[in-house]
PDB file of N, CA and C in Angstrom:
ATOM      1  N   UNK A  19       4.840   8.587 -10.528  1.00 60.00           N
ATOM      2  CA  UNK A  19       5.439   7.375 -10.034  1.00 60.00           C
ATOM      3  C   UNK A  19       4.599   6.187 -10.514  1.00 60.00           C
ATOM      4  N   UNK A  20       5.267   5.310 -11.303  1.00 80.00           N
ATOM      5  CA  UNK A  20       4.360   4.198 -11.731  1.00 80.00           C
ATOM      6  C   UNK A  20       4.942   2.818 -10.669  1.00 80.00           C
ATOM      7  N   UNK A  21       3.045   2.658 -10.407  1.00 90.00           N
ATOM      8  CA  UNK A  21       3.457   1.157  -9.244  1.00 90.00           C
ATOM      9  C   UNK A  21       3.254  -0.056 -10.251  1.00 90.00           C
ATOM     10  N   UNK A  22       3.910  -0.899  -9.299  1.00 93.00           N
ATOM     11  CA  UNK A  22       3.579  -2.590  -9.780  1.00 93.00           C
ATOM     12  C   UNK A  22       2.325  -2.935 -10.343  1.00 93.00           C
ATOM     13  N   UNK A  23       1.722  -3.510 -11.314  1.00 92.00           N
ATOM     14  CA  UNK A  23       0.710  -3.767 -11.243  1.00 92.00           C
ATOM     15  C   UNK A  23       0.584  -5.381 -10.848  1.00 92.00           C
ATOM     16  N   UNK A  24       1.334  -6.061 -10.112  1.00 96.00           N
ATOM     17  CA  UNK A  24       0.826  -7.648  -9.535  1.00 96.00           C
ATOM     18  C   UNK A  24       0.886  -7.469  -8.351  1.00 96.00           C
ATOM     19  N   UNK A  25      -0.294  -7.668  -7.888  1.00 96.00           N
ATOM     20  CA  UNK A  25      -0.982  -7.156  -6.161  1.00 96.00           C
ATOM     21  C   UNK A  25       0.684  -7.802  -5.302  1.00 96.00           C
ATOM     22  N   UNK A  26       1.222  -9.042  -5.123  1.00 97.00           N
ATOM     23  CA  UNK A  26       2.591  -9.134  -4.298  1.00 97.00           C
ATOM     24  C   UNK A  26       3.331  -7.937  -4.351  1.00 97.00           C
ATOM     25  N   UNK A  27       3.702  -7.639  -5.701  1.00 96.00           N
ATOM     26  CA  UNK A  27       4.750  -7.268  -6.047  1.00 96.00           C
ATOM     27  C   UNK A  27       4.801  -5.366  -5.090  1.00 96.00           C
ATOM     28  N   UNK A  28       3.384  -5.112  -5.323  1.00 97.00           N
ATOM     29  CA  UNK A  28       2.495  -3.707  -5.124  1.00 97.00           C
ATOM     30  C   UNK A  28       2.674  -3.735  -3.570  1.00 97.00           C
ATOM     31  N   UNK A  29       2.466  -5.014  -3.050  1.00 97.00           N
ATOM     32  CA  UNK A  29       2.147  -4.752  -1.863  1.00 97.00           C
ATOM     33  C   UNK A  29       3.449  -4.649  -1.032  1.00 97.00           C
ATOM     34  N   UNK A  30       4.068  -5.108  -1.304  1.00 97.00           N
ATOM     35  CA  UNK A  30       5.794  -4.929  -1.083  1.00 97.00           C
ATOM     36  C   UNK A  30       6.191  -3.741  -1.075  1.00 97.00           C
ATOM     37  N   UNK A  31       6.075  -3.388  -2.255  1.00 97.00           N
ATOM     38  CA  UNK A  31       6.290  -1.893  -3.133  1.00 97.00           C
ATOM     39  C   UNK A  31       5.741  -0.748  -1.935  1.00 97.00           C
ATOM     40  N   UNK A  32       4.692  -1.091  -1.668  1.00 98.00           N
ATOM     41  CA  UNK A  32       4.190   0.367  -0.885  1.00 98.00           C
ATOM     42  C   UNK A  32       4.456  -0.153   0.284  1.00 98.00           C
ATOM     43  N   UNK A  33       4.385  -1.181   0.897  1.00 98.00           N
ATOM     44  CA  UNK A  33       5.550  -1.753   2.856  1.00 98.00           C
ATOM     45  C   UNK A  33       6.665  -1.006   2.495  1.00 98.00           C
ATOM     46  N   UNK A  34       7.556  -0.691   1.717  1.00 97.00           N
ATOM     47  CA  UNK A  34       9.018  -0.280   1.803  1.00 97.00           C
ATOM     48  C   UNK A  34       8.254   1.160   1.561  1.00 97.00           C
ATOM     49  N   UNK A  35       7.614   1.894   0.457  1.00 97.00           N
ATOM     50  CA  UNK A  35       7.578   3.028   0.495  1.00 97.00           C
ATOM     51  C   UNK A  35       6.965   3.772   1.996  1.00 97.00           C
ATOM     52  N   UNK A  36       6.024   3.305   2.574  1.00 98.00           N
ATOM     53  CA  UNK A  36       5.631   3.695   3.692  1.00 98.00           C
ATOM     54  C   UNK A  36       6.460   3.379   5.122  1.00 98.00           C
ATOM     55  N   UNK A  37       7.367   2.190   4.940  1.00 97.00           N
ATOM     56  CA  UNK A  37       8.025   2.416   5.996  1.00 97.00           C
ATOM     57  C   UNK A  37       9.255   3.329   5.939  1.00 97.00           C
ATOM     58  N   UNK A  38       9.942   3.846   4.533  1.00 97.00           N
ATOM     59  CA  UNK A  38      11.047   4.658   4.462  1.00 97.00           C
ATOM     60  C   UNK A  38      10.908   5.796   3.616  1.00 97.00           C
ATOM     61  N   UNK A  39       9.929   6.042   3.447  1.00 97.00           N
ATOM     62  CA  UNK A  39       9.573   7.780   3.070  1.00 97.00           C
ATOM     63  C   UNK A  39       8.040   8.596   3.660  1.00 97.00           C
ATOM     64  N   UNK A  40       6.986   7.838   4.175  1.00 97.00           N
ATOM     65  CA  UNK A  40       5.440   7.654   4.025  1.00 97.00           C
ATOM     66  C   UNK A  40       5.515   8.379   5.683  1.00 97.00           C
ATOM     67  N   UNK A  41       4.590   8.744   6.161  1.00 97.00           N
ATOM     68  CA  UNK A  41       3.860   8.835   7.218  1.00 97.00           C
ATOM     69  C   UNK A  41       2.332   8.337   7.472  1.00 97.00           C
ATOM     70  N   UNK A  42       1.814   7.782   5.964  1.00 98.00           N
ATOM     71  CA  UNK A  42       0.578   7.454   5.996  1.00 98.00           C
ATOM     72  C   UNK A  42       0.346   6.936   4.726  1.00 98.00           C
ATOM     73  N   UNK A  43      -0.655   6.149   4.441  1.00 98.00           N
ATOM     74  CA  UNK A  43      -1.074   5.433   3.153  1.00 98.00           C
ATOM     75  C   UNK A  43      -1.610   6.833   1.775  1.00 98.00           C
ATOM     76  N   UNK A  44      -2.512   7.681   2.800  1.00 97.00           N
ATOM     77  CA  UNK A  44      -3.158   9.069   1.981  1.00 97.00           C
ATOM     78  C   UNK A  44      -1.948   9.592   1.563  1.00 97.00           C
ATOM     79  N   UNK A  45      -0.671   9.946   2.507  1.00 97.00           N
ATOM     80  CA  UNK A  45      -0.095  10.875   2.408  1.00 97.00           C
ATOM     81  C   UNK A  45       1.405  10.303   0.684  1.00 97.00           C
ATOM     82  N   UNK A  46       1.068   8.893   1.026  1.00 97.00           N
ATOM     83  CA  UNK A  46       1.599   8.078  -0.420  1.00 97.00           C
ATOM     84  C   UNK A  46       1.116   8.571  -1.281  1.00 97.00           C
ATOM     85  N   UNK A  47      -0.193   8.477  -1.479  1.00 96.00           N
ATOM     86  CA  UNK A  47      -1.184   8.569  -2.667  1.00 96.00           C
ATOM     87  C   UNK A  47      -0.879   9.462  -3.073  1.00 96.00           C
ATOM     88  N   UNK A  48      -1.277  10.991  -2.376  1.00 96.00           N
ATOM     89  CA  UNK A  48      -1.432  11.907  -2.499  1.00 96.00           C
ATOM     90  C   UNK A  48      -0.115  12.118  -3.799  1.00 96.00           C
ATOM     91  N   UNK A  49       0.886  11.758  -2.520  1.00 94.00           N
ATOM     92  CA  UNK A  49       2.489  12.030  -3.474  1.00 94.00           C
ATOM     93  C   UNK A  49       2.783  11.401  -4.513  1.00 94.00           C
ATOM     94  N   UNK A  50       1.734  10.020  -4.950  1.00 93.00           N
ATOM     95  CA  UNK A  50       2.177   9.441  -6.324  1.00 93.00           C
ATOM     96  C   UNK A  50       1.189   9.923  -6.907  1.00 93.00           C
ATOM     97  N   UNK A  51      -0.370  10.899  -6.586  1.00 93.00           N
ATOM     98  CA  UNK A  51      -1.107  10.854  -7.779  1.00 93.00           C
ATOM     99  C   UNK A  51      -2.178   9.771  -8.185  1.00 93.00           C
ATOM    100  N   UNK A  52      -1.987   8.515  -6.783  1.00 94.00           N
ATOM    101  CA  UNK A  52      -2.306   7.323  -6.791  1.00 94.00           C
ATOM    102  C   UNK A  52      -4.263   7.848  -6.558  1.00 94.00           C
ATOM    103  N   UNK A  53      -4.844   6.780  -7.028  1.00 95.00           N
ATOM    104  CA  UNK A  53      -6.101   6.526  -6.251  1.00 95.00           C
ATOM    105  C   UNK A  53      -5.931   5.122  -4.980  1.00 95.00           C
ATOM    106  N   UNK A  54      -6.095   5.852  -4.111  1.00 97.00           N
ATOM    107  CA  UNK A  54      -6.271   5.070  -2.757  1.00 97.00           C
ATOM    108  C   UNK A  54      -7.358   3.663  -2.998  1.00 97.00           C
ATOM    109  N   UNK A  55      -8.270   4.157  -3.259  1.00 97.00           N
ATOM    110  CA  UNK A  55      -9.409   2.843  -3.184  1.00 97.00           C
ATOM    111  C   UNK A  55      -9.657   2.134  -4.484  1.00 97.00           C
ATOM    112  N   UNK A  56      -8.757   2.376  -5.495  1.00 96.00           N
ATOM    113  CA  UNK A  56      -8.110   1.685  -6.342  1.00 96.00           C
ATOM    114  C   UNK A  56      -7.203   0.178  -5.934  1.00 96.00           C
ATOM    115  N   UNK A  57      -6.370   0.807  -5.345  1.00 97.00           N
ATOM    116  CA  UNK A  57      -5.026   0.433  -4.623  1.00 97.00           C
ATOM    117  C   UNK A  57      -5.680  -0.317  -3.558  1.00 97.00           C
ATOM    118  N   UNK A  58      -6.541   0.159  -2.341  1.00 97.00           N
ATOM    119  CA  UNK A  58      -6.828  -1.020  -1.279  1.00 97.00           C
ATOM    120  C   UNK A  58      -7.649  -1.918  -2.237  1.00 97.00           C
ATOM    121  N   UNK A  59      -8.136  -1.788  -3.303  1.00 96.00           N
ATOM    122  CA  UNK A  59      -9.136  -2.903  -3.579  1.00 96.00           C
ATOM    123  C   UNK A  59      -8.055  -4.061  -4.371  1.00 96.00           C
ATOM    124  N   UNK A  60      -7.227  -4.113  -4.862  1.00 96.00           N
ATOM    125  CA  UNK A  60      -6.390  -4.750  -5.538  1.00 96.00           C
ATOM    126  C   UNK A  60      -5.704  -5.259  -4.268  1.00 96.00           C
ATOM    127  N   UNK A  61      -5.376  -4.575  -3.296  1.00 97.00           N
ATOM    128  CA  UNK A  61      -4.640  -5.134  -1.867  1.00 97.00           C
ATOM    129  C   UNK A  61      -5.860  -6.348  -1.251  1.00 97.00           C
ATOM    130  N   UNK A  62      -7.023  -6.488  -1.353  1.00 97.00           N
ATOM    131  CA  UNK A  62      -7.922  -6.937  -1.348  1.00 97.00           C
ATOM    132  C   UNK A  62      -8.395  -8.550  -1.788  1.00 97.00           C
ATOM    133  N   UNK A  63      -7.774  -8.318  -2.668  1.00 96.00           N
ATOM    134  CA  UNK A  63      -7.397  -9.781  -3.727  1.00 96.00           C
ATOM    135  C   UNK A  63      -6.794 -10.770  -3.160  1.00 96.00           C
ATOM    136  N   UNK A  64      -5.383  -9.931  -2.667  1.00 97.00           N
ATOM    137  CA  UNK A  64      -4.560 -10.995  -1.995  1.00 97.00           C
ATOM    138  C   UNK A  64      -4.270 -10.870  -0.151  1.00 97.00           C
ATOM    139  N   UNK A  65      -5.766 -10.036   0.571  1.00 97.00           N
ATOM    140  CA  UNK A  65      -6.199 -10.558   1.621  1.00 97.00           C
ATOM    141  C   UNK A  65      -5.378  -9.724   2.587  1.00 97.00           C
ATOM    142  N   UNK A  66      -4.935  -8.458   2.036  1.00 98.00           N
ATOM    143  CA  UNK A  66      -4.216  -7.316   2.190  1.00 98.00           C
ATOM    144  C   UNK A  66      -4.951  -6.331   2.671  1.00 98.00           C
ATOM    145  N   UNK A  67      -4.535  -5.825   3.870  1.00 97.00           N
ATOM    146  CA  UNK A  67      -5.439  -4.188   4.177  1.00 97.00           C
ATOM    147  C   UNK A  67      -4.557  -3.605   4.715  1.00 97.00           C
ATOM    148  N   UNK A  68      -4.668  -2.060   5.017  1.00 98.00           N
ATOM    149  CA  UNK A  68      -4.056  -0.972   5.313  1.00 98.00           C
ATOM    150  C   UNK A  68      -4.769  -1.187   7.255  1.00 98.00           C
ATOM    151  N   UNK A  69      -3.244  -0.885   7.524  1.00 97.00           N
ATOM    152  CA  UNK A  69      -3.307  -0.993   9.244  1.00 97.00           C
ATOM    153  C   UNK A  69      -2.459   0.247   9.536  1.00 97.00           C
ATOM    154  N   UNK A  70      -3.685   1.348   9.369  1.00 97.00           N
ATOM    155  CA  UNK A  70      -3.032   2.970  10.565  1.00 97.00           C
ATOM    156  C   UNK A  70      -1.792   2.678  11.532  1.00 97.00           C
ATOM    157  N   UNK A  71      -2.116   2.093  11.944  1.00 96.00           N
ATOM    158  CA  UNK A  71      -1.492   1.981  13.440  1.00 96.00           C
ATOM    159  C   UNK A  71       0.054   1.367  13.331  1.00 96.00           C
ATOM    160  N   UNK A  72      -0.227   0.806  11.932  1.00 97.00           N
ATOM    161  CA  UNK A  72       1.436  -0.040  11.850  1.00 97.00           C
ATOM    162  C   UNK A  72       1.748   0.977  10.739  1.00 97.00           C
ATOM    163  N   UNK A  73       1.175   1.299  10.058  1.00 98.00           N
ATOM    164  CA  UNK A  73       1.357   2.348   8.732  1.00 98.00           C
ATOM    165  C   UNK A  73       2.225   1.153   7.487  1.00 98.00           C
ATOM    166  N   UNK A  74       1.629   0.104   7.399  1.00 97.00           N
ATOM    167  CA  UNK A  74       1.646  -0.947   6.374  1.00 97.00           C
ATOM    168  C   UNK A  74       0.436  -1.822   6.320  1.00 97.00           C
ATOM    169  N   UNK A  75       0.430  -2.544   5.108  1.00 98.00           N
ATOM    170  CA  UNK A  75      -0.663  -3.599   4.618  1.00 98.00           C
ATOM    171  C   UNK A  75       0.037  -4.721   4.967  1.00 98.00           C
ATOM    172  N   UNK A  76      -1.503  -5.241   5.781  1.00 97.00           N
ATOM    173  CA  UNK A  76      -1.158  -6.332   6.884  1.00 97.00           C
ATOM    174  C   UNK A  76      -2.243  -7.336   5.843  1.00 97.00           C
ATOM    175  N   UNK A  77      -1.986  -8.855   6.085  1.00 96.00           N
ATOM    176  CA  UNK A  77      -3.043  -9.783   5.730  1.00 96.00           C
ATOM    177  C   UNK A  77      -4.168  -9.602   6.968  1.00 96.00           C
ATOM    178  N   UNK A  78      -5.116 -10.429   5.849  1.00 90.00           N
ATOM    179  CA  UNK A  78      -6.058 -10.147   7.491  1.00 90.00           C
ATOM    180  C   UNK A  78      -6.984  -8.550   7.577  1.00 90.00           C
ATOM    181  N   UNK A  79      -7.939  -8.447   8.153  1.00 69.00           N
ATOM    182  CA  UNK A  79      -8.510  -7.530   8.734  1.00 69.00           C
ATOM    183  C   UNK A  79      -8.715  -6.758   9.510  1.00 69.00           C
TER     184      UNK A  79
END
């Protein structure tokens, strides 16, 4: 599965994949092959992090 590479576009991209196929950010990865701390660090840029609890990238910390 090839993602976005412009952090908006990405971060969108994986809000829809995790809210309508995902149970978890790992459990994405896992299924695209992705590197995780690749991916949060580029989410990073544009002030983006992974929130368990909502199971999407929230601004903010």
């Amino acid at each position: 599965m090839k993602m976005p590479n412009d952090p908006f576009i990405l971060m969108s991209y994986l809000n829809t994949q995790l809210r309508d196929h995902y149970d978890s950010f790992a459990e994405l990865c896992k299924s695209a092959g992705a590197d995780a701390a690749e991916i949060e660090e580029k989410m990073k840029t544009i002030g983006y992090y992974y929130c368990a609890e909502q199971n999407q990238f929230r601004p903010g910390k």
